[in-house]
XYZ file of C-alpha atoms in Angstrom:
489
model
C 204.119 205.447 186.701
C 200.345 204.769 187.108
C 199.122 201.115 187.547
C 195.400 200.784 187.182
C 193.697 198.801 189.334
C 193.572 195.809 186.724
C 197.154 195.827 186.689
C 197.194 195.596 190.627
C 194.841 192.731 190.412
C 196.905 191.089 187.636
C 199.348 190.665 190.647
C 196.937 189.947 192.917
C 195.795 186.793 191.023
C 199.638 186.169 190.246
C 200.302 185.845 194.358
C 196.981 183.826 195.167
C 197.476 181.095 192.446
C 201.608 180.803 193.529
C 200.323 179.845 196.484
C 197.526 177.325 195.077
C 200.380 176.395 192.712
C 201.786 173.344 194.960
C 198.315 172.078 195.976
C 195.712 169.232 194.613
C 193.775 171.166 192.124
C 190.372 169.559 191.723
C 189.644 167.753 188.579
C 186.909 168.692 185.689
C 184.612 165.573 185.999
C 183.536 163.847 182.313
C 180.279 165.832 181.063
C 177.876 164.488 178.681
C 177.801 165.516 174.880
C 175.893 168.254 174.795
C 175.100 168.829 171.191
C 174.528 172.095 169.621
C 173.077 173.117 166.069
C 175.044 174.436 163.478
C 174.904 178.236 163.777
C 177.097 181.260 164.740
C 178.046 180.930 169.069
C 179.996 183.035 171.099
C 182.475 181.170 173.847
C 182.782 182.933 177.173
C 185.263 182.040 179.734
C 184.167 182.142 183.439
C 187.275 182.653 185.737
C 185.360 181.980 188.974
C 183.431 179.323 187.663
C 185.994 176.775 186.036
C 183.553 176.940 183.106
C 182.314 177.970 180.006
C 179.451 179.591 178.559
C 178.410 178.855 174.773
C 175.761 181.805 173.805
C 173.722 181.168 170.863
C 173.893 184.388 169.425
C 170.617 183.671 167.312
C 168.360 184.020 170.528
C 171.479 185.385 172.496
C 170.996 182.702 174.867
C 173.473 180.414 176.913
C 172.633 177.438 175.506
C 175.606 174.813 177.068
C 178.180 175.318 179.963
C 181.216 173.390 179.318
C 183.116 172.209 182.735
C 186.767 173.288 182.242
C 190.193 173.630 183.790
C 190.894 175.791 187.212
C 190.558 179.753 186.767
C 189.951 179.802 182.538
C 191.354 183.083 181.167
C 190.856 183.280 177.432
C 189.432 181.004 174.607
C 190.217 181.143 171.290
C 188.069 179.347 168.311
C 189.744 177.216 165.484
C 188.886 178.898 162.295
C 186.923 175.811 161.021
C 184.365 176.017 164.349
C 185.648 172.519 165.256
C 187.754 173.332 168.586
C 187.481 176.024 170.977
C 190.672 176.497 173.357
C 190.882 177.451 176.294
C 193.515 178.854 178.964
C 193.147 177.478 182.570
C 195.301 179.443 184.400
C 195.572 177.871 187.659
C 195.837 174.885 186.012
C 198.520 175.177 183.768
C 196.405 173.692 180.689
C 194.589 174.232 177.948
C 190.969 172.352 177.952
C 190.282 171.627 174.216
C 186.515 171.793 173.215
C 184.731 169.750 170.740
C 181.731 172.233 169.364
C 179.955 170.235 167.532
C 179.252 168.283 171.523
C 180.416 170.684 173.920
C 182.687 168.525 175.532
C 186.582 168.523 176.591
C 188.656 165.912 174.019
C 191.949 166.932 175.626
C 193.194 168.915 178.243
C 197.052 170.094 176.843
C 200.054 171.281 180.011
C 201.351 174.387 178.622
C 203.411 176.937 180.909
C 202.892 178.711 183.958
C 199.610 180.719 184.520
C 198.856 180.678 180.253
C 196.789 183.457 179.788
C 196.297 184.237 176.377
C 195.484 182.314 172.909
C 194.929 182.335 169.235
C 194.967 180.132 166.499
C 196.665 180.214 163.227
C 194.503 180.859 160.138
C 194.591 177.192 159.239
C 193.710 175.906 162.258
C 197.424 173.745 162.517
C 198.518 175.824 165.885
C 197.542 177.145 168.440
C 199.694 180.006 170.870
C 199.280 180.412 174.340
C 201.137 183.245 176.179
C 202.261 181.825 179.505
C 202.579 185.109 182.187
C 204.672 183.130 184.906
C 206.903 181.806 181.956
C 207.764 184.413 179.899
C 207.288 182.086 177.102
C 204.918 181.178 174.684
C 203.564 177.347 174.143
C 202.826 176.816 170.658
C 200.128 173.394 170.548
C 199.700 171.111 167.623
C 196.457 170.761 167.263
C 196.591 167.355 165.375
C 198.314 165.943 167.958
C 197.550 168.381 171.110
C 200.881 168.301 172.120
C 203.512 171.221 172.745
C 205.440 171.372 169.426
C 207.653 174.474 170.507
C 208.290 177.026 173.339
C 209.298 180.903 172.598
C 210.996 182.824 175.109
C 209.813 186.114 174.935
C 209.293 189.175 177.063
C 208.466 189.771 180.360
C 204.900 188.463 181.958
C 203.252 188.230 178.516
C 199.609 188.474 178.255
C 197.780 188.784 174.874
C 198.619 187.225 171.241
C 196.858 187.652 167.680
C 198.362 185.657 164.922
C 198.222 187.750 161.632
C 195.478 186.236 158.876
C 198.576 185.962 156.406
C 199.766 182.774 159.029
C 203.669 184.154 158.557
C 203.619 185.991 161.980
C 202.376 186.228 165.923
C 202.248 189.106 168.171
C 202.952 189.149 171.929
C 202.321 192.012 174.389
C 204.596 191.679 177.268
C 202.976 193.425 179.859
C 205.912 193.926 182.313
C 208.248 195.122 179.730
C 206.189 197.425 177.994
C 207.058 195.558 174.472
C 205.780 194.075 171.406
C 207.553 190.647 170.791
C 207.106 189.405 167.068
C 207.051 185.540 166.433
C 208.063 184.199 163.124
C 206.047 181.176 163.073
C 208.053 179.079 160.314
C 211.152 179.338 162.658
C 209.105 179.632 166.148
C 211.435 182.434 167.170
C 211.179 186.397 167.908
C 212.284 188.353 165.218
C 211.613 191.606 166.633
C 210.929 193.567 170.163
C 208.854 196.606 169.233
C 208.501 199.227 172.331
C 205.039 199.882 173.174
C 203.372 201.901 175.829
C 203.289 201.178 179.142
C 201.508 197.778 180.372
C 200.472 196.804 177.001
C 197.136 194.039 177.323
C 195.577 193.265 174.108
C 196.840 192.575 170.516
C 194.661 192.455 167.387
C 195.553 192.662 163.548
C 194.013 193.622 160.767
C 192.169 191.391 158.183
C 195.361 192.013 155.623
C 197.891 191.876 157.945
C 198.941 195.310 157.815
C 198.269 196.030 160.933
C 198.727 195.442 164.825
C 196.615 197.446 167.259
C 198.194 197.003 171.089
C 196.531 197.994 174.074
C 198.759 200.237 176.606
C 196.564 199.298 179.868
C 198.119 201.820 182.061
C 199.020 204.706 179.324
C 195.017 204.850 178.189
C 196.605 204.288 174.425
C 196.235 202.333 171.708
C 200.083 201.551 169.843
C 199.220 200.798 165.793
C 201.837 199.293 164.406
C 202.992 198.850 161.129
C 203.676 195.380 160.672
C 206.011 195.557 157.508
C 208.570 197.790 159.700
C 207.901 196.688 163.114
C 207.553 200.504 164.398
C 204.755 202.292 166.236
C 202.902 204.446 163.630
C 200.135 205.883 165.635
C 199.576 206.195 169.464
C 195.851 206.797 169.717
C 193.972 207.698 173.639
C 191.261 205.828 174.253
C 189.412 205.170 177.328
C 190.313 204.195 181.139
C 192.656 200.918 181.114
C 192.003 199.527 177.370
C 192.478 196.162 177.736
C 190.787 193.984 175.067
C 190.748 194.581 171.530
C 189.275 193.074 168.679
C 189.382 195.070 164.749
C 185.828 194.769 162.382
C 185.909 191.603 159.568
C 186.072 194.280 157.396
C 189.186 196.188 158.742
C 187.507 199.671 159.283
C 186.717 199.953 163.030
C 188.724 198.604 166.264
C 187.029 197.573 168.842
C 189.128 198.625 172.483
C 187.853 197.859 176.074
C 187.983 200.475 178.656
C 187.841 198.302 181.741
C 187.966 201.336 184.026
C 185.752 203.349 182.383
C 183.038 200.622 181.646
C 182.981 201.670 177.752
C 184.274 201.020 174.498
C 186.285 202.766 172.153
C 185.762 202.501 168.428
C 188.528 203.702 166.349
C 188.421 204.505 162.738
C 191.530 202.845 161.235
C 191.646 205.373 158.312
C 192.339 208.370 160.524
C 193.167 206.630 163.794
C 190.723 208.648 165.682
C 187.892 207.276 168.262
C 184.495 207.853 166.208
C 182.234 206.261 168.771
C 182.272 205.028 172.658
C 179.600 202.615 173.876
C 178.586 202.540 177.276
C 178.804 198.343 178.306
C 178.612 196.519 181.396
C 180.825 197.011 184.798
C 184.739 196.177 184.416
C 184.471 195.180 181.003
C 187.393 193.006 180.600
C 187.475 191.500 176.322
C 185.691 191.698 172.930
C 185.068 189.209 170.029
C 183.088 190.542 166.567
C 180.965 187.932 165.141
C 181.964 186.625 161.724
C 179.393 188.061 159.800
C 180.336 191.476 161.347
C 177.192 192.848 162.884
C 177.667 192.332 166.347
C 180.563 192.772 168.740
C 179.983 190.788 172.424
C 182.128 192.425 175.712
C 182.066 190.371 178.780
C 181.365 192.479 181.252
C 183.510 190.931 184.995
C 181.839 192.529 187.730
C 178.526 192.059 185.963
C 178.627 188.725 185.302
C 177.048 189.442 181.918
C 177.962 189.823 178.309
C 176.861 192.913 176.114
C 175.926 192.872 172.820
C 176.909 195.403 170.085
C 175.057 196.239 167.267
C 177.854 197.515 165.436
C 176.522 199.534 162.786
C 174.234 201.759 165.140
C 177.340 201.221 167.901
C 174.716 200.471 170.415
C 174.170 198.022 172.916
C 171.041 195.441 172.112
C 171.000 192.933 174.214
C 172.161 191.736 177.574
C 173.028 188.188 178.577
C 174.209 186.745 182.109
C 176.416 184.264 182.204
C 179.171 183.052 184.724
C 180.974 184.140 187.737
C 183.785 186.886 186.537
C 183.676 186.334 182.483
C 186.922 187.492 180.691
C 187.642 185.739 177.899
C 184.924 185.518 174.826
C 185.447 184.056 170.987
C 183.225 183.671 168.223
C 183.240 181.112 166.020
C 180.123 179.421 163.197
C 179.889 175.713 164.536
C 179.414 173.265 161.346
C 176.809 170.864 161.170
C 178.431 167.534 162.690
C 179.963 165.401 160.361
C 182.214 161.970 159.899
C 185.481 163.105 158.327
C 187.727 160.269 156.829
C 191.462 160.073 157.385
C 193.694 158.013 155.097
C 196.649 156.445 156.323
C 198.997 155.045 154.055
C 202.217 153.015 154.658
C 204.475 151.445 152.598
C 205.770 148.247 153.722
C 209.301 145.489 153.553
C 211.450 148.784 153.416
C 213.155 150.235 149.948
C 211.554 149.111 146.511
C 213.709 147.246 145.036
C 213.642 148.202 140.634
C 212.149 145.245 138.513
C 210.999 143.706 141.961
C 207.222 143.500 144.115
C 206.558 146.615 146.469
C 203.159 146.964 148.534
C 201.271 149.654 150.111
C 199.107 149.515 152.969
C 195.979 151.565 152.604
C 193.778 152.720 156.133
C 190.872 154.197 156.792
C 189.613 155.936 159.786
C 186.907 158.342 160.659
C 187.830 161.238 162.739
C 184.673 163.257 162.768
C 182.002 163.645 165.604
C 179.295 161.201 163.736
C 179.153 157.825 161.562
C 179.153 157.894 158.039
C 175.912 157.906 156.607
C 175.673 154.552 154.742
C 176.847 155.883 150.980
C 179.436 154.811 148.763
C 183.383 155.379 150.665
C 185.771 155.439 147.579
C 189.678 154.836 147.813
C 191.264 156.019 144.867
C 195.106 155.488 143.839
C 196.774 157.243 141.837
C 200.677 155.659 141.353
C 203.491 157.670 139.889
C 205.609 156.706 136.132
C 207.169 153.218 136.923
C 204.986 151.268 139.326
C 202.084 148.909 137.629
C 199.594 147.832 139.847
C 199.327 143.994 140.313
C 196.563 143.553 142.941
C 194.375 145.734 145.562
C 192.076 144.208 147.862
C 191.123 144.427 151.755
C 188.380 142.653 153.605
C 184.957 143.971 152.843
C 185.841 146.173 150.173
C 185.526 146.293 146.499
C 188.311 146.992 144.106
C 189.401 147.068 140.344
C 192.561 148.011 138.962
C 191.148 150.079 136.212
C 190.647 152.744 137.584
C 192.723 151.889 140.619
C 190.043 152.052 143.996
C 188.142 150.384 146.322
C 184.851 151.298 147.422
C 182.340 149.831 150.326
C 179.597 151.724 152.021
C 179.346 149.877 155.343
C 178.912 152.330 158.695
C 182.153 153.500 159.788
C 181.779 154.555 163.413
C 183.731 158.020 165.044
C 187.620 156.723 166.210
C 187.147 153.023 164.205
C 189.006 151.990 160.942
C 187.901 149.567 158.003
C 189.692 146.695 157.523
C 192.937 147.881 155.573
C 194.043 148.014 151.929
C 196.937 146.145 150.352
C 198.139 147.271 146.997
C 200.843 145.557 145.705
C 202.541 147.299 142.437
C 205.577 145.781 139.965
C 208.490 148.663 140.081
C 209.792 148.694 136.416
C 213.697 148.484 135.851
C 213.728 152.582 134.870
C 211.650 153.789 137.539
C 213.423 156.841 139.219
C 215.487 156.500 142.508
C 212.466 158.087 144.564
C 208.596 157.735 143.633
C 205.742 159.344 145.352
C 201.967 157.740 145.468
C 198.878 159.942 146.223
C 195.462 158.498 147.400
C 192.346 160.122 148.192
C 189.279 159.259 150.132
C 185.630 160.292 149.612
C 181.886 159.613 150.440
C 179.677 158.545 153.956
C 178.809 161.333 154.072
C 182.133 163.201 154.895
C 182.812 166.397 154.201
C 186.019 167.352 151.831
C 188.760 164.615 150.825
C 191.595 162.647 152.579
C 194.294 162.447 151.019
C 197.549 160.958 151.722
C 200.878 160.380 149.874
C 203.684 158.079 150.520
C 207.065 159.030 149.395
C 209.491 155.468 148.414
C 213.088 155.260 147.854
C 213.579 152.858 145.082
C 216.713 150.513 144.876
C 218.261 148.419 141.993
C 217.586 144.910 142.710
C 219.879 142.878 144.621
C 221.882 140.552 142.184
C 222.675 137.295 143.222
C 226.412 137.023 144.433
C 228.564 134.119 144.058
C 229.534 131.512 146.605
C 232.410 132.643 148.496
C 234.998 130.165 147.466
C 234.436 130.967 143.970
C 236.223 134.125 144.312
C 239.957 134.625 143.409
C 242.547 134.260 145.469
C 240.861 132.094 147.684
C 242.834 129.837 149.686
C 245.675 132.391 149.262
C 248.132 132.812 152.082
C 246.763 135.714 154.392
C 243.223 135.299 153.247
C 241.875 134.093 156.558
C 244.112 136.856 158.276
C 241.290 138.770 160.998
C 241.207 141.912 159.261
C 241.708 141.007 155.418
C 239.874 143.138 153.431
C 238.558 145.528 156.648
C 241.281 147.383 157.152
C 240.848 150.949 158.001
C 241.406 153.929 155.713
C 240.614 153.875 152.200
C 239.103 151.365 150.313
């Protein structure tokens, strides 16, 4: 069995960092906000260099390096351009990147030595393959904590989550498999056998799809996602290692890290139609959204190259790092406050013909203030609950229609005051009722909207005293356990 020399410094770096492993790892010191404009930017990550480089691929440019965690491996961009993730492999972490300033919000402990990542389609998780592990961390990225961990095979490397959100591929490199995550469960619902020393995973824009690179057979496995099986085994290049498939699903793009090329494969025929000549020890490749360029970082070159994909030639040439693998593309927004409503209900059950209250809070998670217009709270209550009151300090409110409104700055991370509604529950209101509120205006972008889910009680009746009962004062009435005896009632 061949092992390319990729594969022998796979180990390599596996030895070095087990012996780093036990020592002080030095710490990514705070960096300034760094703002970028909105625009398309492609994230680079520079092993040697415990950084980042963010190429603005307007001027194809590096326009911000972003400190990071020991030995960074891969980065992956959240589909909304708000996040950029980040594998530290010596580290243990992923470094979690605010684009609209370029900085680290949160640094999350995965596994051992993560190496690769992806995020779902809407942007709720985020997988990490961890190679020392044999496991996969799977990060909520509301909360940037580790929701789940998937065994899987051995000394996984890559992961692609399909666009349909219902499925993730693994390539475990050691055991020359396929593992195949159902997401809603967080468990492997198939092993697919692969070639030998598979890298890279990528799949197609409808799902259909899975295109693995063999890194020591020179293949590319396609597989057909609906059966799990290898339908093609295509030859590519020397040691394919990164792969990446067009926006519109009719090329892949596969890196030949021995051969200092890339391999463009038709996906109707499964044939290589082109090979572009890149950079030394090209190592991964991310296409741009709009589709017209595809950028390879090139390791030994410490540069990235730039493919015009519809002429399939290189057209630009940008240095960045020490030893770049990883690169992601991703359209940054334009910076934004984004308003969060929180809503609680409060004293417990609702009790039918009785009070109940809501509390109402808002709180701006974006990157900038609101912008000084009109913040509207809007309530919408379910058949059975009447409204009674609604205020909060320093806003406005009516009951008809039911919302508050104020237009006060509301800086990043802070709350307004909050809003109590109190409602009358009428004696027919069903046993459970649900209440939906929104939030728009200062400038945010989209709604917030929250719902509160009650159970709703008949109201307590008022008992009489206990001496009024019969058979008080009966003999064996004060007896210890009259009336909680065990068994049936």
């Amino acid at each position: 069995m061949r092992r390319s020399w990729w594969g022998g410094l796979l180990r390599a770096l596996v030895a070095a960092l087990v012996l780093v492993a036990g020592l002080a790892l030095p710490m990514v010191a705070p960096q300034p906000a760094q703002a970028v404009p909105p625009g398309t930017y492609a994230y680079v990550t520079n092993f040697n260099d415990d950084t980042v480089s963010v190429i603005d691929t307007a001027t194809n440019t590096v326009v911000v390096t972003v400190p990071v965690g020991d030995a960074p491996w891969e980065v992956a961009v959240s589909p909304g351009g708000t996040r950029a993730y980040v594998t530290n492999r010596a580290h243990g972490t992923v470094s979690v990147i605010n684009t609209a300033t370029d900085t680290v919000v949160a640094t999350v402990p995965v596994g051992l030595e993560p190496l690769g990542v992806a995020v779902s389609p809407d942007g709720t998780r985020a997988y990490v393959t961890n190679y020392g592990a044999d496991t996969v961390s799977v990060i909520n990225t509301n909360t940037n904590t580790v929701a789940a961990t998937i065994p899987v095979g051995d000394a996984p490397i890559g992961v692609a989550v399909s666009p349909s959100g219902t499925r993730a591929y693994v390539t475990n490199s050691d055991g020359d498999t396929v593992s195949v995550i159902n997401v809603a469960t967080n468990t492997v619902v198939a092993t697919i056998p692969v070639g030998d020393f598979p890298f890279g995973v990528a799949v197609s824009p409808g799902s259909t799809r899975a295109y693995v690179t063999n890194s020591d057979a020179d293949t590319v496995s396609v597989l057909d996602t609906a059966t799990n099986a290898v339908v093609a085994t295509v030859p590519v290049g020397d040691v394919p290692q990164g792969v990446a498939v067009s926006r519109d699903g009719a090329r892949v793009y596969v890196i030949n890290a021995d051969a200092d090329t890339v391999s463009v494969l038709d996906t109707a025929t499964n044939a290589v139609v082109a090979t572009v000549p890149v950079g030394d020890a090209p190592r991964e490749v991310a296409v741009s959204p709009d589709g017209t360029r595809a950028y390879v970082t090139n390791a030994n070159d410490d540069t990235v190259s730039v493919i015009n994909t519809a002429t399939n030639t290189v057209v630009a040439t940008v240095p960045v790092g020490d030893l770049p693998f990883g690169v992601a593309t991703g359209v940054v927004p334009r910076p934004a406050p984004a308003l969060k409503l929180i809503k609680l209900t409060a004293g417990g059950p609702f009790p039918r013909g009785g009070p109940g209250a809501y509390t109402l809070t808002v709180t701006n998670t974006g990157d900038l203030p609101t912008n000084g217009s009109t913040v509207t709270v809007t309530d919408t209550l379910p058949t059975g609950l009447t409204p009674v009151s609604f205020s909060g300090t320093g806003w406005s409110c009516t009951l008809t229609p039911l919302s508050c409104t104020r237009s006060d700055i509301l800086v990043p991370g802070a709350s307004y005051p909050a809003l109590t509604l109190t409602v009358q529950i009428a004696p027919d209101t069903p046993r459970r009722v649900t209440n939906t509120a929104t939030v728009t205006g200062g400038g945010a972008t989209g709604t917030g909207i929250a719902t509160a889910t009650t159970t709703v009680d008949r109201k307590q009746q008022h008992k009489p005293p206990h001496h009024d009962r019969p058979g008080h004062g009966k003999p064996g009435h004060d007896r210890p356990d009259h009336g909680h005896r065990p068994g049936p009632r």
